[in-house]
Amino acid sequence: MSPKFVDRGKKAKEIATAALHVFSQKGYGASSVEQIAVAAGVAKGTMYEYFPSKDKLYIAAVMVFVENFETGLTERMTPFDDPFFRLVEYIGFSIENCSMENESSVQILFDILQQSVLENGVFYKKKYLVREMMQGSRKMLTDILLEGVSKGIFQVNIARDVEKLAANIIAFLDGASLHRLITENYFNMPEQLTAAMKFLARILLVTPNDYDVDKMIAQAVGR
């Protein structure tokens, strides 16, 4: 009988996906390789054949999280041709991913933050990895803005500083999500997003009055 062929890339992805589930429930510190091995349905020794350390397994799990986020984001925006509609959907999906209703995402996002700022954190001396992981979603946002310019929907002058604009929008989303989580109902997310989108509409759109921003935010947030 010939030996069974194992697709190592596929198996590694399966283990990393199982690890993501464990890390998103328990956090990095409280998770063990043994727990992840059980979740992945493999022996502990097999785990180390694919990931020689818990740190490397965590990084792979976070990469799966980022990949899932980008896939969901793409699916959310695909039905819309108008760049401004897609921008609103981008923002809506990003906020939903950081809401208390999505506990696993919140846990892993805060865990990534913790592993980035603590001296013994996985990403403390590897912040470049976090930056690299964020490039995909940032490029999506940049592409939306440039497409809006090319279609005559967004102001031409934003193209010059499009990278900075994208970075600022993402920074706002990160900050808004954090405020929402730590202040509970004090920070009214739909209200804040509507105000921010109205401001963006004035900056971005050639004809801002063509869009009902209040309605668009209400539809895009909290679906």
CSV table of C-alpha atoms in Angstrom, one decimal:
chain,number,residue,atom,x,y,z
A,1,MET,CA,0.0,0.0,0.0
A,2,SER,CA,1.4,3.4,-1.0
A,3,PRO,CA,1.8,6.0,1.8
A,4,LYS,CA,-1.0,8.5,2.2
A,5,PHE,CA,-0.2,11.9,0.6
A,6,VAL,CA,-0.6,14.8,2.9
A,7,ASP,CA,-1.0,18.3,1.5
A,8,ARG,CA,1.2,20.1,4.0
A,9,GLY,CA,-0.1,23.6,3.1
A,10,LYS,CA,-3.7,22.5,3.5
A,11,LYS,CA,-2.9,20.8,6.8
A,12,ALA,CA,-1.1,23.8,8.1
A,13,LYS,CA,-4.1,26.0,7.3
A,14,GLU,CA,-6.4,23.6,9.1
A,15,ILE,CA,-4.2,23.6,12.2
A,16,ALA,CA,-3.9,27.4,12.1
A,17,THR,CA,-7.7,27.7,11.8
A,18,ALA,CA,-8.2,25.5,14.8
A,19,ALA,CA,-5.6,27.6,16.7
A,20,LEU,CA,-7.5,30.8,15.8
A,21,HIS,CA,-10.6,29.3,17.4
A,22,VAL,CA,-8.8,28.5,20.6
A,23,PHE,CA,-6.9,31.8,20.7
A,24,SER,CA,-10.1,33.8,20.0
A,25,GLN,CA,-11.7,32.1,23.0
A,26,LYS,CA,-8.9,32.0,25.5
A,27,GLY,CA,-6.3,34.5,24.3
A,28,TYR,CA,-2.6,33.8,23.7
A,29,GLY,CA,-1.6,33.4,27.3
A,30,ALA,CA,-4.3,31.0,28.4
A,31,SER,CA,-4.1,28.8,25.3
A,32,SER,CA,-1.8,25.8,25.1
A,33,VAL,CA,-0.4,23.8,22.3
A,34,GLU,CA,-2.2,20.7,23.8
A,35,GLN,CA,-5.6,22.5,23.6
A,36,ILE,CA,-5.0,23.5,20.0
A,37,ALA,CA,-3.9,20.0,19.1
A,38,VAL,CA,-7.2,18.6,20.5
A,39,ALA,CA,-9.1,21.3,18.5
A,40,ALA,CA,-7.2,20.4,15.4
A,41,GLY,CA,-7.6,16.7,15.9
A,42,VAL,CA,-3.9,16.0,15.7
A,43,ALA,CA,-1.2,14.7,18.0
A,44,LYS,CA,0.9,17.3,19.8
A,45,GLY,CA,4.0,16.0,18.0
A,46,THR,CA,2.3,16.6,14.7
A,47,MET,CA,1.7,20.3,15.7
A,48,TYR,CA,5.4,20.8,16.1
A,49,GLU,CA,6.1,19.3,12.7
A,50,TYR,CA,4.1,22.3,11.2
A,51,PHE,CA,4.7,25.0,13.8
A,52,PRO,CA,7.9,24.7,15.8
A,53,SER,CA,6.7,27.1,18.5
A,54,LYS,CA,3.5,28.5,20.0
A,55,ASP,CA,4.6,32.0,18.7
A,56,LYS,CA,4.7,30.8,15.1
A,57,LEU,CA,1.4,29.1,15.5
A,58,TYR,CA,-0.1,32.3,16.8
A,59,ILE,CA,1.2,34.3,13.9
A,60,ALA,CA,-0.3,31.7,11.5
A,61,ALA,CA,-3.6,31.9,13.3
A,62,VAL,CA,-3.7,35.7,13.1
A,63,MET,CA,-2.9,35.5,9.4
A,64,VAL,CA,-6.0,33.2,9.0
A,65,PHE,CA,-8.0,35.9,10.9
A,66,VAL,CA,-6.8,38.6,8.5
A,67,GLU,CA,-7.5,36.4,5.5
A,68,ASN,CA,-11.1,35.7,6.7
A,69,PHE,CA,-11.6,39.4,7.4
A,70,GLU,CA,-10.5,40.4,3.9
A,71,THR,CA,-12.6,37.7,2.3
A,72,GLY,CA,-15.7,38.9,4.2
A,73,LEU,CA,-14.9,42.5,3.3
A,74,THR,CA,-14.6,41.6,-0.4
A,75,GLU,CA,-17.9,39.7,-0.3
A,76,ARG,CA,-19.6,42.6,1.4
A,77,MET,CA,-18.5,45.2,-1.1
A,78,THR,CA,-18.8,43.1,-4.3
A,79,PRO,CA,-22.5,43.8,-5.0
A,80,PHE,CA,-21.9,47.6,-5.2
A,81,ASP,CA,-20.5,49.4,-8.2
A,82,ASP,CA,-20.5,52.9,-6.7
A,83,PRO,CA,-17.2,53.6,-4.9
A,84,PHE,CA,-19.0,55.7,-2.2
A,85,PHE,CA,-21.4,52.8,-1.4
A,86,ARG,CA,-18.5,50.5,-1.2
A,87,LEU,CA,-16.7,52.8,1.1
A,88,VAL,CA,-19.7,52.8,3.4
A,89,GLU,CA,-19.9,49.0,3.3
A,90,TYR,CA,-16.1,48.9,4.0
A,91,ILE,CA,-16.7,51.0,7.1
A,92,GLY,CA,-19.8,49.1,8.2
A,93,PHE,CA,-18.2,45.7,7.9
A,94,SER,CA,-15.1,46.9,9.8
A,95,ILE,CA,-17.2,48.2,12.7
A,96,GLU,CA,-19.3,45.1,12.8
A,97,ASN,CA,-16.1,43.0,13.1
A,98,CYS,CA,-15.2,44.9,16.3
A,99,SER,CA,-18.7,44.8,17.9
A,100,MET,CA,-19.4,43.1,21.2
A,101,GLU,CA,-21.8,40.8,19.3
A,102,ASN,CA,-18.8,39.4,17.5
A,103,GLU,CA,-17.0,38.2,20.6
A,104,SER,CA,-14.4,36.0,19.0
A,105,SER,CA,-13.2,38.9,16.7
A,106,VAL,CA,-13.1,41.3,19.7
A,107,GLN,CA,-11.0,38.8,21.7
A,108,ILE,CA,-8.4,38.2,19.0
A,109,LEU,CA,-8.2,41.9,18.1
A,110,PHE,CA,-7.5,42.8,21.7
A,111,ASP,CA,-5.1,39.9,22.0
A,112,ILE,CA,-3.2,41.1,18.9
A,113,LEU,CA,-3.0,44.6,20.5
A,114,GLN,CA,-1.7,43.1,23.7
A,115,GLN,CA,0.8,41.0,21.9
A,116,SER,CA,2.0,44.1,20.1
A,117,VAL,CA,2.5,46.4,23.1
A,118,LEU,CA,3.7,44.1,25.9
A,119,GLU,CA,7.5,43.5,26.1
A,120,ASN,CA,7.1,39.8,26.0
A,121,GLY,CA,4.4,39.9,23.3
A,122,VAL,CA,4.6,37.8,20.1
A,123,PHE,CA,4.5,41.0,18.0
A,124,TYR,CA,6.5,43.3,20.3
A,125,LYS,CA,9.6,43.0,18.2
A,126,LYS,CA,7.8,42.0,15.0
A,127,LYS,CA,5.4,44.9,14.5
A,128,TYR,CA,6.3,44.8,10.8
A,129,LEU,CA,4.3,41.6,10.6
A,130,VAL,CA,1.2,43.4,11.8
A,131,ARG,CA,1.8,46.1,9.3
A,132,GLU,CA,2.2,43.6,6.5
A,133,MET,CA,-1.0,41.8,7.5
A,134,MET,CA,-2.9,45.1,7.4
A,135,GLN,CA,-1.7,46.0,3.8
A,136,GLY,CA,-4.5,44.0,2.1
A,137,SER,CA,-7.4,45.8,3.7
A,138,ARG,CA,-5.6,49.1,3.4
A,139,LYS,CA,-5.0,48.5,-0.3
A,140,MET,CA,-8.7,47.8,-0.7
A,141,LEU,CA,-9.6,51.1,0.8
A,142,THR,CA,-7.0,52.9,-1.3
A,143,ASP,CA,-8.3,51.3,-4.4
A,144,ILE,CA,-11.9,52.4,-3.6
A,145,LEU,CA,-10.7,56.0,-3.2
A,146,LEU,CA,-8.8,55.9,-6.5
A,147,GLU,CA,-11.6,54.3,-8.3
A,148,GLY,CA,-13.9,57.0,-7.1
A,149,VAL,CA,-11.5,59.6,-8.5
A,150,SER,CA,-11.3,57.8,-11.8
A,151,LYS,CA,-15.1,57.6,-12.1
A,152,GLY,CA,-15.5,61.3,-11.4
A,153,ILE,CA,-17.3,60.5,-8.1
A,154,PHE,CA,-14.6,61.6,-5.7
A,155,GLN,CA,-12.6,64.9,-5.9
A,156,VAL,CA,-9.5,64.7,-8.0
A,157,ASN,CA,-7.3,66.3,-5.4
A,158,ILE,CA,-7.6,63.4,-2.9
A,159,ALA,CA,-5.5,61.2,-5.2
A,160,ARG,CA,-2.3,63.0,-4.2
A,161,ASP,CA,-2.6,62.0,-0.6
A,162,VAL,CA,-4.7,58.9,-1.0
A,163,GLU,CA,-2.4,56.7,1.2
A,164,LYS,CA,-2.6,59.2,4.1
A,165,LEU,CA,-6.4,59.5,3.7
A,166,ALA,CA,-6.8,55.7,3.8
A,167,ALA,CA,-4.5,55.5,6.9
A,168,ASN,CA,-6.6,58.2,8.7
A,169,ILE,CA,-9.9,56.4,7.9
A,170,ILE,CA,-8.5,53.1,9.3
A,171,ALA,CA,-7.2,55.0,12.3
A,172,PHE,CA,-10.7,56.4,12.9
A,173,LEU,CA,-12.3,53.0,12.6
A,174,ASP,CA,-9.8,51.5,15.1
A,175,GLY,CA,-10.4,54.3,17.5
A,176,ALA,CA,-14.1,54.4,17.2
A,177,SER,CA,-14.3,50.6,17.7
A,178,LEU,CA,-12.2,50.9,20.8
A,179,HIS,CA,-14.4,53.7,22.2
A,180,ARG,CA,-17.5,51.6,21.5
A,181,LEU,CA,-16.1,48.6,23.4
A,182,ILE,CA,-14.9,50.4,26.5
A,183,THR,CA,-17.8,52.9,26.9
A,184,GLU,CA,-20.7,50.5,26.1
A,185,ASN,CA,-23.7,52.6,25.1
A,186,TYR,CA,-22.1,56.0,25.8
A,187,PHE,CA,-20.5,56.0,22.4
A,188,ASN,CA,-23.3,55.8,19.8
A,189,MET,CA,-21.6,54.2,16.9
A,190,PRO,CA,-24.3,54.8,14.1
A,191,GLU,CA,-24.5,58.4,15.2
A,192,GLN,CA,-20.7,58.9,15.2
A,193,LEU,CA,-20.3,57.1,11.9
A,194,THR,CA,-23.0,59.2,10.3
A,195,ALA,CA,-21.3,62.4,11.4
A,196,ALA,CA,-17.9,61.1,10.1
A,197,MET,CA,-19.4,59.9,6.8
A,198,LYS,CA,-21.1,63.3,6.3
A,199,PHE,CA,-17.7,64.9,6.8
A,200,LEU,CA,-16.0,62.5,4.4
A,201,ALA,CA,-18.8,63.1,1.9
A,202,ARG,CA,-18.1,66.8,1.9
A,203,ILE,CA,-14.4,66.1,1.3
A,204,LEU,CA,-14.6,63.2,-1.1
A,205,LEU,CA,-17.7,63.6,-3.3
A,206,VAL,CA,-18.0,65.9,-6.3
A,207,THR,CA,-21.8,66.0,-5.7
A,208,PRO,CA,-22.4,65.1,-2.0
A,209,ASN,CA,-26.1,66.0,-2.1
A,210,ASP,CA,-26.7,62.9,-4.4
A,211,TYR,CA,-26.3,60.6,-1.4
A,212,ASP,CA,-28.5,60.0,1.6
A,213,VAL,CA,-25.7,59.3,4.1
A,214,ASP,CA,-28.0,58.7,7.1
A,215,LYS,CA,-29.8,56.0,5.3
A,216,MET,CA,-26.7,54.4,3.9
A,217,ILE,CA,-25.1,54.2,7.4
A,218,ALA,CA,-28.3,52.8,8.9
A,219,GLN,CA,-28.3,50.1,6.3
A,220,ALA,CA,-24.5,49.3,6.5
A,221,VAL,CA,-24.1,49.2,10.3
A,222,GLY,CA,-25.6,46.6,12.4
A,223,ARG,CA,-26.9,44.4,9.7
